[in-house]
Amino acid sequence: MPLYIVPTPIGNLADITFRAIEILKNADVIYAEDTRTSKKLLNHYSIKGRLESFHKHNEHIKLNSIMRKLEQKNNVAVISDAGTPGISDPGFLLVRESIVSGFQVFCLPGPTALIPAIIQSGFPTDRFVFEGFLPIKKGRKKRLEELANEQRTVILYESPHRILKSLKQFVQFFDESREISIVRELTKKFETQFRGSICKAIEFYEKNKPKGEFVICISSLKEN
Ligand code: SAM
């Protein structure tokens, strides 16, 4: 049996594909980051599958038992709290282990925050780099130095607690010609977007306390 990686909504519960619902309905076991969070989604779509936890604190120790489930020809699906498993969420280790153990892996196309964020930014989409969350301490400066010369559109995930601090660092590291697009609460009731210079973004979030979930896109460094 293949392993199914199933994207789930990033806010709006309607953002799920018919196929995702079908796969989840047919699953013998659904591995979820937070079973209580996922229960709400599954109840909404009357999906009754057995839920088991699979999160960053137990992903290593769960690998063997998930491989056994696949060997025993169970239908196994993996979801995260929101979006696509493996994108700033557990998933990569499991996919790698499944491939090494000879199982097919199918990742369904579906919700993830980075794609609407870059499309809505209006920045070039032909080449981009997704950096996930920047390191908080170790390696952060080096990463910012690398991104200072980046010639592709940059996409970052960011928390509301750190966004102002990050923006202030961007001013120190990045050329002032670089523009920024910040989407907040994609697909949700209070979805908003900021576009402009990094300095203007700082002014904006100093006046409007950052709340919710954010994706930042930064335009590339223009070649001279
Ligand atoms: N697996 C998810 C995906 O495919 O996008 C990402 C999970 S990661 C733990 C959570 C981060 O994704 C948030 O801190 C935020 O940066 C971004 N994110 C997720 N949902 C979002 C939303 N509705 N609006 C804006 N950003 C979102």
JSON list of C-alpha atoms and ligand atoms in Angstrom, two decimals:
[
{"chain": "A", "resi": 1, "resn": "MET", "atom": "CA", "xyz": [0.00, 0.00, 0.00]},
{"chain": "A", "resi": 2, "resn": "PRO", "atom": "CA", "xyz": [1.29, 3.52, -0.69]},
{"chain": "A", "resi": 3, "resn": "LEU", "atom": "CA", "xyz": [1.70, 6.21, 1.92]},
{"chain": "A", "resi": 4, "resn": "TYR", "atom": "CA", "xyz": [-0.60, 9.18, 1.31]},
{"chain": "A", "resi": 5, "resn": "ILE", "atom": "CA", "xyz": [0.50, 12.69, 2.31]},
{"chain": "A", "resi": 6, "resn": "VAL", "atom": "CA", "xyz": [-2.69, 14.70, 2.51]},
{"chain": "A", "resi": 7, "resn": "PRO", "atom": "CA", "xyz": [-2.78, 18.52, 2.61]},
{"chain": "A", "resi": 8, "resn": "THR", "atom": "CA", "xyz": [-5.53, 20.03, 4.78]},
{"chain": "A", "resi": 9, "resn": "PRO", "atom": "CA", "xyz": [-6.95, 23.60, 4.96]},
{"chain": "A", "resi": 10, "resn": "ILE", "atom": "CA", "xyz": [-4.81, 26.47, 6.29]},
{"chain": "A", "resi": 11, "resn": "GLY", "atom": "CA", "xyz": [-7.86, 28.24, 7.67]},
{"chain": "A", "resi": 12, "resn": "ASN", "atom": "CA", "xyz": [-10.93, 27.97, 5.49]},
{"chain": "A", "resi": 13, "resn": "LEU", "atom": "CA", "xyz": [-12.35, 24.48, 5.99]},
{"chain": "A", "resi": 14, "resn": "ALA", "atom": "CA", "xyz": [-13.71, 24.44, 2.43]},
{"chain": "A", "resi": 15, "resn": "ASP", "atom": "CA", "xyz": [-10.15, 24.36, 1.04]},
{"chain": "A", "resi": 16, "resn": "ILE", "atom": "CA", "xyz": [-9.81, 20.59, 0.77]},
{"chain": "A", "resi": 17, "resn": "THR", "atom": "CA", "xyz": [-10.02, 18.47, -2.35]},
{"chain": "A", "resi": 18, "resn": "PHE", "atom": "CA", "xyz": [-12.62, 15.76, -3.02]},
{"chain": "A", "resi": 19, "resn": "ARG", "atom": "CA", "xyz": [-9.75, 13.33, -3.40]},
{"chain": "A", "resi": 20, "resn": "ALA", "atom": "CA", "xyz": [-8.24, 14.29, -0.02]},
{"chain": "A", "resi": 21, "resn": "ILE", "atom": "CA", "xyz": [-11.59, 13.57, 1.66]},
{"chain": "A", "resi": 22, "resn": "GLU", "atom": "CA", "xyz": [-11.87, 10.24, -0.18]},
{"chain": "A", "resi": 23, "resn": "ILE", "atom": "CA", "xyz": [-8.34, 9.18, 0.82]},
{"chain": "A", "resi": 24, "resn": "LEU", "atom": "CA", "xyz": [-8.99, 10.13, 4.46]},
{"chain": "A", "resi": 25, "resn": "LYS", "atom": "CA", "xyz": [-12.33, 8.28, 4.47]},
{"chain": "A", "resi": 26, "resn": "ASN", "atom": "CA", "xyz": [-10.64, 5.13, 3.16]},
{"chain": "A", "resi": 27, "resn": "ALA", "atom": "CA", "xyz": [-7.65, 5.32, 5.51]},
{"chain": "A", "resi": 28, "resn": "ASP", "atom": "CA", "xyz": [-7.26, 2.57, 8.12]},
{"chain": "A", "resi": 29, "resn": "VAL", "atom": "CA", "xyz": [-5.13, 4.96, 10.11]},
{"chain": "A", "resi": 30, "resn": "ILE", "atom": "CA", "xyz": [-4.58, 8.71, 9.86]},
{"chain": "A", "resi": 31, "resn": "TYR", "atom": "CA", "xyz": [-1.41, 10.06, 11.45]},
{"chain": "A", "resi": 32, "resn": "ALA", "atom": "CA", "xyz": [-1.97, 13.64, 12.65]},
{"chain": "A", "resi": 33, "resn": "GLU", "atom": "CA", "xyz": [0.19, 16.24, 14.38]},
{"chain": "A", "resi": 34, "resn": "ASP", "atom": "CA", "xyz": [-2.44, 17.12, 16.95]},
{"chain": "A", "resi": 35, "resn": "THR", "atom": "CA", "xyz": [-5.27, 14.62, 17.03]},
{"chain": "A", "resi": 36, "resn": "ARG", "atom": "CA", "xyz": [-7.64, 17.09, 18.77]},
{"chain": "A", "resi": 37, "resn": "THR", "atom": "CA", "xyz": [-7.10, 19.74, 16.08]},
{"chain": "A", "resi": 38, "resn": "SER", "atom": "CA", "xyz": [-7.57, 17.24, 13.27]},
{"chain": "A", "resi": 39, "resn": "LYS", "atom": "CA", "xyz": [-10.67, 15.73, 14.88]},
{"chain": "A", "resi": 40, "resn": "LYS", "atom": "CA", "xyz": [-12.52, 19.01, 14.16]},
{"chain": "A", "resi": 41, "resn": "LEU", "atom": "CA", "xyz": [-11.70, 18.80, 10.45]},
{"chain": "A", "resi": 42, "resn": "LEU", "atom": "CA", "xyz": [-12.51, 15.09, 10.26]},
{"chain": "A", "resi": 43, "resn": "ASN", "atom": "CA", "xyz": [-15.83, 15.56, 12.07]},
{"chain": "A", "resi": 44, "resn": "HIS", "atom": "CA", "xyz": [-16.72, 18.40, 9.70]},
{"chain": "A", "resi": 45, "resn": "TYR", "atom": "CA", "xyz": [-16.39, 15.98, 6.76]},
{"chain": "A", "resi": 46, "resn": "SER", "atom": "CA", "xyz": [-17.79, 12.94, 8.63]},
{"chain": "A", "resi": 47, "resn": "ILE", "atom": "CA", "xyz": [-14.45, 11.13, 8.35]},
{"chain": "A", "resi": 48, "resn": "LYS", "atom": "CA", "xyz": [-14.33, 8.37, 10.94]},
{"chain": "A", "resi": 49, "resn": "GLY", "atom": "CA", "xyz": [-10.79, 6.98, 10.47]},
{"chain": "A", "resi": 50, "resn": "ARG", "atom": "CA", "xyz": [-8.56, 6.00, 13.37]},
{"chain": "A", "resi": 51, "resn": "LEU", "atom": "CA", "xyz": [-6.33, 8.89, 14.41]},
{"chain": "A", "resi": 52, "resn": "GLU", "atom": "CA", "xyz": [-2.81, 8.44, 15.78]},
{"chain": "A", "resi": 53, "resn": "SER", "atom": "CA", "xyz": [-0.33, 11.11, 16.74]},
{"chain": "A", "resi": 54, "resn": "PHE", "atom": "CA", "xyz": [2.68, 11.93, 14.60]},
{"chain": "A", "resi": 55, "resn": "HIS", "atom": "CA", "xyz": [4.49, 15.11, 15.55]},
{"chain": "A", "resi": 56, "resn": "LYS", "atom": "CA", "xyz": [8.01, 16.54, 15.79]},
{"chain": "A", "resi": 57, "resn": "HIS", "atom": "CA", "xyz": [8.56, 15.04, 19.27]},
{"chain": "A", "resi": 58, "resn": "ASN", "atom": "CA", "xyz": [7.66, 11.44, 18.33]},
{"chain": "A", "resi": 59, "resn": "GLU", "atom": "CA", "xyz": [8.31, 11.23, 14.58]},
{"chain": "A", "resi": 60, "resn": "HIS", "atom": "CA", "xyz": [11.56, 9.25, 14.99]},
{"chain": "A", "resi": 61, "resn": "ILE", "atom": "CA", "xyz": [10.06, 6.63, 17.28]},
{"chain": "A", "resi": 62, "resn": "LYS", "atom": "CA", "xyz": [6.89, 6.27, 15.17]},
{"chain": "A", "resi": 63, "resn": "LEU", "atom": "CA", "xyz": [8.69, 5.43, 11.93]},
{"chain": "A", "resi": 64, "resn": "ASN", "atom": "CA", "xyz": [8.97, 1.67, 12.59]},
{"chain": "A", "resi": 65, "resn": "SER", "atom": "CA", "xyz": [5.35, 1.23, 13.55]},
{"chain": "A", "resi": 66, "resn": "ILE", "atom": "CA", "xyz": [4.20, 3.19, 10.48]},
{"chain": "A", "resi": 67, "resn": "MET", "atom": "CA", "xyz": [6.39, 0.96, 8.27]},
{"chain": "A", "resi": 68, "resn": "ARG", "atom": "CA", "xyz": [4.73, -2.09, 9.86]},
{"chain": "A", "resi": 69, "resn": "LYS", "atom": "CA", "xyz": [1.29, -0.67, 9.09]},
{"chain": "A", "resi": 70, "resn": "LEU", "atom": "CA", "xyz": [2.31, -0.23, 5.44]},
{"chain": "A", "resi": 71, "resn": "GLU", "atom": "CA", "xyz": [3.76, -3.78, 5.33]},
{"chain": "A", "resi": 72, "resn": "GLN", "atom": "CA", "xyz": [0.46, -5.11, 6.68]},
{"chain": "A", "resi": 73, "resn": "LYS", "atom": "CA", "xyz": [-1.27, -3.40, 3.72]},
{"chain": "A", "resi": 74, "resn": "ASN", "atom": "CA", "xyz": [-3.08, -0.79, 5.77]},
{"chain": "A", "resi": 75, "resn": "ASN", "atom": "CA", "xyz": [-4.21, 2.40, 4.08]},
{"chain": "A", "resi": 76, "resn": "VAL", "atom": "CA", "xyz": [-2.06, 5.02, 5.78]},
{"chain": "A", "resi": 77, "resn": "ALA", "atom": "CA", "xyz": [-2.59, 8.77, 5.46]},
{"chain": "A", "resi": 78, "resn": "VAL", "atom": "CA", "xyz": [-0.64, 11.60, 7.07]},
{"chain": "A", "resi": 79, "resn": "ILE", "atom": "CA", "xyz": [-1.96, 15.07, 7.81]},
{"chain": "A", "resi": 80, "resn": "SER", "atom": "CA", "xyz": [-0.61, 18.03, 9.77]},
{"chain": "A", "resi": 81, "resn": "ASP", "atom": "CA", "xyz": [-2.45, 20.72, 11.73]},
{"chain": "A", "resi": 82, "resn": "ALA", "atom": "CA", "xyz": [-2.69, 22.80, 8.57]},
{"chain": "A", "resi": 83, "resn": "GLY", "atom": "CA", "xyz": [-1.36, 22.78, 5.03]},
{"chain": "A", "resi": 84, "resn": "THR", "atom": "CA", "xyz": [0.96, 20.19, 3.57]},
{"chain": "A", "resi": 85, "resn": "PRO", "atom": "CA", "xyz": [2.86, 17.76, 5.84]},
{"chain": "A", "resi": 86, "resn": "GLY", "atom": "CA", "xyz": [6.61, 18.13, 5.32]},
{"chain": "A", "resi": 87, "resn": "ILE", "atom": "CA", "xyz": [6.41, 21.88, 4.73]},
{"chain": "A", "resi": 88, "resn": "SER", "atom": "CA", "xyz": [7.66, 23.35, 8.05]},
{"chain": "A", "resi": 89, "resn": "ASP", "atom": "CA", "xyz": [5.86, 20.38, 9.59]},
{"chain": "A", "resi": 90, "resn": "PRO", "atom": "CA", "xyz": [6.80, 16.72, 10.18]},
{"chain": "A", "resi": 91, "resn": "GLY", "atom": "CA", "xyz": [6.71, 14.56, 7.07]},
{"chain": "A", "resi": 92, "resn": "PHE", "atom": "CA", "xyz": [10.15, 14.51, 5.46]},
{"chain": "A", "resi": 93, "resn": "LEU", "atom": "CA", "xyz": [11.59, 11.74, 7.68]},
{"chain": "A", "resi": 94, "resn": "LEU", "atom": "CA", "xyz": [8.57, 9.55, 7.10]},
{"chain": "A", "resi": 95, "resn": "VAL", "atom": "CA", "xyz": [8.65, 10.02, 3.33]},
{"chain": "A", "resi": 96, "resn": "ARG", "atom": "CA", "xyz": [12.37, 9.20, 3.24]},
{"chain": "A", "resi": 97, "resn": "GLU", "atom": "CA", "xyz": [11.90, 6.09, 5.39]},
{"chain": "A", "resi": 98, "resn": "SER", "atom": "CA", "xyz": [8.98, 4.91, 3.23]},
{"chain": "A", "resi": 99, "resn": "ILE", "atom": "CA", "xyz": [11.05, 5.28, 0.05]},
{"chain": "A", "resi": 100, "resn": "VAL", "atom": "CA", "xyz": [14.01, 3.42, 1.63]},
{"chain": "A", "resi": 101, "resn": "SER", "atom": "CA", "xyz": [11.63, 0.64, 2.74]},
{"chain": "A", "resi": 102, "resn": "GLY", "atom": "CA", "xyz": [10.27, 0.31, -0.79]},
{"chain": "A", "resi": 103, "resn": "PHE", "atom": "CA", "xyz": [6.83, 1.87, -0.36]},
{"chain": "A", "resi": 104, "resn": "GLN", "atom": "CA", "xyz": [5.31, 4.25, -2.86]},
{"chain": "A", "resi": 105, "resn": "VAL", "atom": "CA", "xyz": [4.53, 7.73, -1.61]},
{"chain": "A", "resi": 106, "resn": "PHE", "atom": "CA", "xyz": [1.75, 9.86, -3.07]},
{"chain": "A", "resi": 107, "resn": "CYS", "atom": "CA", "xyz": [1.52, 13.49, -2.00]},
{"chain": "A", "resi": 108, "resn": "LEU", "atom": "CA", "xyz": [-1.81, 15.01, -2.97]},
{"chain": "A", "resi": 109, "resn": "PRO", "atom": "CA", "xyz": [-1.73, 18.58, -4.29]},
{"chain": "A", "resi": 110, "resn": "GLY", "atom": "CA", "xyz": [-3.49, 20.98, -1.96]},
{"chain": "A", "resi": 111, "resn": "PRO", "atom": "CA", "xyz": [-3.28, 23.78, 0.58]},
{"chain": "A", "resi": 112, "resn": "THR", "atom": "CA", "xyz": [0.03, 25.24, 1.70]},
{"chain": "A", "resi": 113, "resn": "ALA", "atom": "CA", "xyz": [0.60, 28.84, 2.80]},
{"chain": "A", "resi": 114, "resn": "LEU", "atom": "CA", "xyz": [3.66, 29.58, 0.68]},
{"chain": "A", "resi": 115, "resn": "ILE", "atom": "CA", "xyz": [2.03, 29.34, -2.74]},
{"chain": "A", "resi": 116, "resn": "PRO", "atom": "CA", "xyz": [-0.85, 31.84, -2.28]},
{"chain": "A", "resi": 117, "resn": "ALA", "atom": "CA", "xyz": [1.64, 34.13, -0.50]},
{"chain": "A", "resi": 118, "resn": "ILE", "atom": "CA", "xyz": [4.05, 34.31, -3.44]},
{"chain": "A", "resi": 119, "resn": "ILE", "atom": "CA", "xyz": [1.32, 34.53, -6.06]},
{"chain": "A", "resi": 120, "resn": "GLN", "atom": "CA", "xyz": [-0.40, 37.40, -4.21]},
{"chain": "A", "resi": 121, "resn": "SER", "atom": "CA", "xyz": [2.92, 39.19, -3.66]},
{"chain": "A", "resi": 122, "resn": "GLY", "atom": "CA", "xyz": [3.12, 40.16, -7.32]},
{"chain": "A", "resi": 123, "resn": "PHE", "atom": "CA", "xyz": [6.85, 39.32, -7.26]},
{"chain": "A", "resi": 124, "resn": "PRO", "atom": "CA", "xyz": [8.33, 37.10, -9.97]},
{"chain": "A", "resi": 125, "resn": "THR", "atom": "CA", "xyz": [7.30, 33.47, -9.57]},
{"chain": "A", "resi": 126, "resn": "ASP", "atom": "CA", "xyz": [9.57, 31.92, -12.19]},
{"chain": "A", "resi": 127, "resn": "ARG", "atom": "CA", "xyz": [12.31, 31.40, -9.59]},
{"chain": "A", "resi": 128, "resn": "PHE", "atom": "CA", "xyz": [11.80, 31.51, -5.85]},
{"chain": "A", "resi": 129, "resn": "VAL", "atom": "CA", "xyz": [13.34, 30.16, -2.66]},
{"chain": "A", "resi": 130, "resn": "PHE", "atom": "CA", "xyz": [11.33, 28.94, 0.32]},
{"chain": "A", "resi": 131, "resn": "GLU", "atom": "CA", "xyz": [13.29, 29.34, 3.57]},
{"chain": "A", "resi": 132, "resn": "GLY", "atom": "CA", "xyz": [10.60, 28.26, 6.05]},
{"chain": "A", "resi": 133, "resn": "PHE", "atom": "CA", "xyz": [11.24, 29.78, 9.48]},
{"chain": "A", "resi": 134, "resn": "LEU", "atom": "CA", "xyz": [14.63, 31.51, 9.78]},
{"chain": "A", "resi": 135, "resn": "PRO", "atom": "CA", "xyz": [16.84, 30.03, 12.51]},
{"chain": "A", "resi": 136, "resn": "ILE", "atom": "CA", "xyz": [16.13, 31.87, 15.76]},
{"chain": "A", "resi": 137, "resn": "LYS", "atom": "CA", "xyz": [19.72, 32.13, 16.97]},
{"chain": "A", "resi": 138, "resn": "LYS", "atom": "CA", "xyz": [22.49, 29.90, 15.60]},
{"chain": "A", "resi": 139, "resn": "GLY", "atom": "CA", "xyz": [22.97, 30.37, 11.87]},
{"chain": "A", "resi": 140, "resn": "ARG", "atom": "CA", "xyz": [20.54, 33.29, 11.59]},
{"chain": "A", "resi": 141, "resn": "LYS", "atom": "CA", "xyz": [23.13, 35.93, 10.67]},
{"chain": "A", "resi": 142, "resn": "LYS", "atom": "CA", "xyz": [24.68, 33.69, 8.02]},
{"chain": "A", "resi": 143, "resn": "ARG", "atom": "CA", "xyz": [21.27, 32.98, 6.50]},
{"chain": "A", "resi": 144, "resn": "LEU", "atom": "CA", "xyz": [20.43, 36.70, 6.38]},
{"chain": "A", "resi": 145, "resn": "GLU", "atom": "CA", "xyz": [23.77, 37.42, 4.71]},
{"chain": "A", "resi": 146, "resn": "GLU", "atom": "CA", "xyz": [23.01, 34.79, 2.07]},
{"chain": "A", "resi": 147, "resn": "LEU", "atom": "CA", "xyz": [19.53, 36.18, 1.48]},
{"chain": "A", "resi": 148, "resn": "ALA", "atom": "CA", "xyz": [21.00, 39.69, 1.08]},
{"chain": "A", "resi": 149, "resn": "ASN", "atom": "CA", "xyz": [22.35, 38.58, -2.30]},
{"chain": "A", "resi": 150, "resn": "GLU", "atom": "CA", "xyz": [19.44, 36.35, -3.30]},
{"chain": "A", "resi": 151, "resn": "GLN", "atom": "CA", "xyz": [18.39, 36.78, -6.93]},
{"chain": "A", "resi": 152, "resn": "ARG", "atom": "CA", "xyz": [15.15, 34.84, -6.54]},
{"chain": "A", "resi": 153, "resn": "THR", "atom": "CA", "xyz": [11.98, 35.85, -4.69]},
{"chain": "A", "resi": 154, "resn": "VAL", "atom": "CA", "xyz": [12.31, 34.80, -1.03]},
{"chain": "A", "resi": 155, "resn": "ILE", "atom": "CA", "xyz": [9.45, 33.25, 0.97]},
{"chain": "A", "resi": 156, "resn": "LEU", "atom": "CA", "xyz": [9.63, 33.04, 4.77]},
{"chain": "A", "resi": 157, "resn": "TYR", "atom": "CA", "xyz": [7.28, 31.81, 7.48]},
{"chain": "A", "resi": 158, "resn": "GLU", "atom": "CA", "xyz": [7.17, 34.00, 10.57]},
{"chain": "A", "resi": 159, "resn": "SER", "atom": "CA", "xyz": [5.48, 34.12, 13.96]},
{"chain": "A", "resi": 160, "resn": "PRO", "atom": "CA", "xyz": [3.59, 37.20, 15.19]},
{"chain": "A", "resi": 161, "resn": "HIS", "atom": "CA", "xyz": [5.98, 37.49, 18.17]},
{"chain": "A", "resi": 162, "resn": "ARG", "atom": "CA", "xyz": [9.09, 37.76, 16.02]},
{"chain": "A", "resi": 163, "resn": "ILE", "atom": "CA", "xyz": [7.93, 39.58, 12.92]},
{"chain": "A", "resi": 164, "resn": "LEU", "atom": "CA", "xyz": [8.91, 43.10, 14.01]},
{"chain": "A", "resi": 165, "resn": "LYS", "atom": "CA", "xyz": [12.32, 41.98, 15.20]},
{"chain": "A", "resi": 166, "resn": "SER", "atom": "CA", "xyz": [12.88, 40.20, 11.88]},
{"chain": "A", "resi": 167, "resn": "LEU", "atom": "CA", "xyz": [11.79, 43.22, 9.83]},
{"chain": "A", "resi": 168, "resn": "LYS", "atom": "CA", "xyz": [14.24, 45.41, 11.75]},
{"chain": "A", "resi": 169, "resn": "GLN", "atom": "CA", "xyz": [17.01, 42.95, 10.97]},
{"chain": "A", "resi": 170, "resn": "PHE", "atom": "CA", "xyz": [16.05, 42.89, 7.28]},
{"chain": "A", "resi": 171, "resn": "VAL", "atom": "CA", "xyz": [16.70, 46.65, 7.16]},
{"chain": "A", "resi": 172, "resn": "GLN", "atom": "CA", "xyz": [20.22, 46.04, 8.44]},
{"chain": "A", "resi": 173, "resn": "PHE", "atom": "CA", "xyz": [20.98, 43.22, 6.02]},
{"chain": "A", "resi": 174, "resn": "PHE", "atom": "CA", "xyz": [18.99, 43.91, 2.83]},
{"chain": "A", "resi": 175, "resn": "ASP", "atom": "CA", "xyz": [19.32, 46.58, 0.16]},
{"chain": "A", "resi": 176, "resn": "GLU", "atom": "CA", "xyz": [16.66, 49.29, 0.49]},
{"chain": "A", "resi": 177, "resn": "SER", "atom": "CA", "xyz": [15.43, 48.60, -3.05]},
{"chain": "A", "resi": 178, "resn": "ARG", "atom": "CA", "xyz": [13.96, 45.30, -1.90]},
{"chain": "A", "resi": 179, "resn": "GLU", "atom": "CA", "xyz": [10.20, 45.23, -1.53]},
{"chain": "A", "resi": 180, "resn": "ILE", "atom": "CA", "xyz": [8.17, 43.15, 0.83]},
{"chain": "A", "resi": 181, "resn": "SER", "atom": "CA", "xyz": [4.75, 41.52, 0.80]},
{"chain": "A", "resi": 182, "resn": "ILE", "atom": "CA", "xyz": [3.32, 40.20, 4.06]},
{"chain": "A", "resi": 183, "resn": "VAL", "atom": "CA", "xyz": [0.15, 38.12, 4.06]},
{"chain": "A", "resi": 184, "resn": "ARG", "atom": "CA", "xyz": [-1.63, 37.49, 7.30]},
{"chain": "A", "resi": 185, "resn": "GLU", "atom": "CA", "xyz": [-4.31, 34.91, 8.09]},
{"chain": "A", "resi": 186, "resn": "LEU", "atom": "CA", "xyz": [-4.60, 33.57, 4.54]},
{"chain": "A", "resi": 187, "resn": "THR", "atom": "CA", "xyz": [-8.07, 32.18, 3.74]},
{"chain": "A", "resi": 188, "resn": "LYS", "atom": "CA", "xyz": [-9.41, 33.32, 7.14]},
{"chain": "A", "resi": 189, "resn": "LYS", "atom": "CA", "xyz": [-11.87, 36.03, 8.19]},
{"chain": "A", "resi": 190, "resn": "PHE", "atom": "CA", "xyz": [-9.20, 38.63, 8.99]},
{"chain": "A", "resi": 191, "resn": "GLU", "atom": "CA", "xyz": [-6.95, 37.99, 6.00]},
{"chain": "A", "resi": 192, "resn": "THR", "atom": "CA", "xyz": [-4.88, 41.09, 5.16]},
{"chain": "A", "resi": 193, "resn": "GLN", "atom": "CA", "xyz": [-1.89, 41.93, 3.04]},
{"chain": "A", "resi": 194, "resn": "PHE", "atom": "CA", "xyz": [0.82, 44.56, 3.35]},
{"chain": "A", "resi": 195, "resn": "ARG", "atom": "CA", "xyz": [2.95, 45.56, 0.35]},
{"chain": "A", "resi": 196, "resn": "GLY", "atom": "CA", "xyz": [5.72, 48.14, 0.28]},
{"chain": "A", "resi": 197, "resn": "SER", "atom": "CA", "xyz": [9.22, 48.82, 1.57]},
{"chain": "A", "resi": 198, "resn": "ILE", "atom": "CA", "xyz": [10.64, 47.05, 4.61]},
{"chain": "A", "resi": 199, "resn": "CYS", "atom": "CA", "xyz": [10.74, 50.40, 6.48]},
{"chain": "A", "resi": 200, "resn": "LYS", "atom": "CA", "xyz": [7.04, 51.00, 5.76]},
{"chain": "A", "resi": 201, "resn": "ALA", "atom": "CA", "xyz": [6.26, 47.48, 7.00]},
{"chain": "A", "resi": 202, "resn": "ILE", "atom": "CA", "xyz": [7.99, 48.28, 10.29]},
{"chain": "A", "resi": 203, "resn": "GLU", "atom": "CA", "xyz": [5.95, 51.49, 10.64]},
{"chain": "A", "resi": 204, "resn": "PHE", "atom": "CA", "xyz": [2.77, 49.55, 9.86]},
{"chain": "A", "resi": 205, "resn": "TYR", "atom": "CA", "xyz": [3.34, 46.78, 12.40]},
{"chain": "A", "resi": 206, "resn": "GLU", "atom": "CA", "xyz": [4.48, 49.24, 15.08]},
{"chain": "A", "resi": 207, "resn": "LYS", "atom": "CA", "xyz": [1.02, 50.80, 14.78]},
{"chain": "A", "resi": 208, "resn": "ASN", "atom": "CA", "xyz": [-0.89, 47.54, 14.21]},
{"chain": "A", "resi": 209, "resn": "LYS", "atom": "CA", "xyz": [0.12, 44.82, 16.69]},
{"chain": "A", "resi": 210, "resn": "PRO", "atom": "CA", "xyz": [0.96, 41.66, 14.70]},
{"chain": "A", "resi": 211, "resn": "LYS", "atom": "CA", "xyz": [-1.55, 38.89, 15.39]},
{"chain": "A", "resi": 212, "resn": "GLY", "atom": "CA", "xyz": [-2.19, 35.60, 13.61]},
{"chain": "A", "resi": 213, "resn": "GLU", "atom": "CA", "xyz": [-0.14, 33.71, 11.04]},
{"chain": "A", "resi": 214, "resn": "PHE", "atom": "CA", "xyz": [2.20, 35.39, 8.58]},
{"chain": "A", "resi": 215, "resn": "VAL", "atom": "CA", "xyz": [4.06, 34.66, 5.36]},
{"chain": "A", "resi": 216, "resn": "ILE", "atom": "CA", "xyz": [6.67, 37.15, 4.18]},
{"chain": "A", "resi": 217, "resn": "CYS", "atom": "CA", "xyz": [7.83, 37.46, 0.57]},
{"chain": "A", "resi": 218, "resn": "ILE", "atom": "CA", "xyz": [10.83, 39.61, -0.28]},
{"chain": "A", "resi": 219, "resn": "SER", "atom": "CA", "xyz": [11.69, 40.67, -3.82]},
{"chain": "A", "resi": 220, "resn": "SER", "atom": "CA", "xyz": [15.05, 39.58, -5.18]},
{"chain": "A", "resi": 221, "resn": "LEU", "atom": "CA", "xyz": [18.15, 41.77, -5.23]},
{"chain": "A", "resi": 222, "resn": "LYS", "atom": "CA", "xyz": [18.10, 43.49, -8.61]},
{"chain": "A", "resi": 223, "resn": "GLU", "atom": "CA", "xyz": [21.08, 42.72, -10.80]},
{"chain": "A", "resi": 224, "resn": "ASN", "atom": "CA", "xyz": [22.97, 45.86, -11.90]},
{"chain": "B", "resi": 1, "resn": "SAM", "atom": "N1", "xyz": [2.46, 22.91, 6.68]},
{"chain": "B", "resi": 1, "resn": "SAM", "atom": "C1", "xyz": [2.08, 24.30, 6.60]},
{"chain": "B", "resi": 1, "resn": "SAM", "atom": "C2", "xyz": [2.04, 24.72, 5.13]},
{"chain": "B", "resi": 1, "resn": "SAM", "atom": "O1", "xyz": [1.98, 23.83, 4.26]},
{"chain": "B", "resi": 1, "resn": "SAM", "atom": "O2", "xyz": [2.05, 25.90, 4.84]},
{"chain": "B", "resi": 1, "resn": "SAM", "atom": "C3", "xyz": [3.00, 25.18, 7.42]},
{"chain": "B", "resi": 1, "resn": "SAM", "atom": "C4", "xyz": [2.98, 24.86, 8.88]},
{"chain": "B", "resi": 1, "resn": "SAM", "atom": "S1", "xyz": [4.02, 25.89, 9.82]},
{"chain": "B", "resi": 1, "resn": "SAM", "atom": "C5", "xyz": [4.07, 25.03, 11.34]},
{"chain": "B", "resi": 1, "resn": "SAM", "atom": "C6", "xyz": [2.96, 27.22, 10.25]},
{"chain": "B", "resi": 1, "resn": "SAM", "atom": "C7", "xyz": [3.35, 28.52, 9.54]},
{"chain": "B", "resi": 1, "resn": "SAM", "atom": "O3", "xyz": [2.82, 28.52, 8.22]},
{"chain": "B", "resi": 1, "resn": "SAM", "atom": "C8", "xyz": [2.77, 29.77, 10.19]},
{"chain": "B", "resi": 1, "resn": "SAM", "atom": "O4", "xyz": [3.58, 30.24, 11.24]},
{"chain": "B", "resi": 1, "resn": "SAM", "atom": "C9", "xyz": [2.73, 30.74, 9.03]},
{"chain": "B", "resi": 1, "resn": "SAM", "atom": "O5", "xyz": [4.01, 31.28, 8.80]},
{"chain": "B", "resi": 1, "resn": "SAM", "atom": "C10", "xyz": [2.35, 29.80, 7.87]},
{"chain": "B", "resi": 1, "resn": "SAM", "atom": "N2", "xyz": [0.89, 29.73, 7.74]},
{"chain": "B", "resi": 1, "resn": "SAM", "atom": "C11", "xyz": [0.12, 28.64, 7.92]},
{"chain": "B", "resi": 1, "resn": "SAM", "atom": "N3", "xyz": [-1.18, 28.95, 7.72]},
{"chain": "B", "resi": 1, "resn": "SAM", "atom": "C12", "xyz": [-1.23, 30.27, 7.40]},
{"chain": "B", "resi": 1, "resn": "SAM", "atom": "C13", "xyz": [-2.27, 31.19, 7.08]},
{"chain": "B", "resi": 1, "resn": "SAM", "atom": "N4", "xyz": [-3.53, 30.80, 7.07]},
{"chain": "B", "resi": 1, "resn": "SAM", "atom": "N5", "xyz": [-1.93, 32.47, 6.79]},
{"chain": "B", "resi": 1, "resn": "SAM", "atom": "C14", "xyz": [-0.65, 32.87, 6.82]},
{"chain": "B", "resi": 1, "resn": "SAM", "atom": "N6", "xyz": [0.38, 32.04, 7.12]},
{"chain": "B", "resi": 1, "resn": "SAM", "atom": "C15", "xyz": [0.10, 30.76, 7.41]}
]
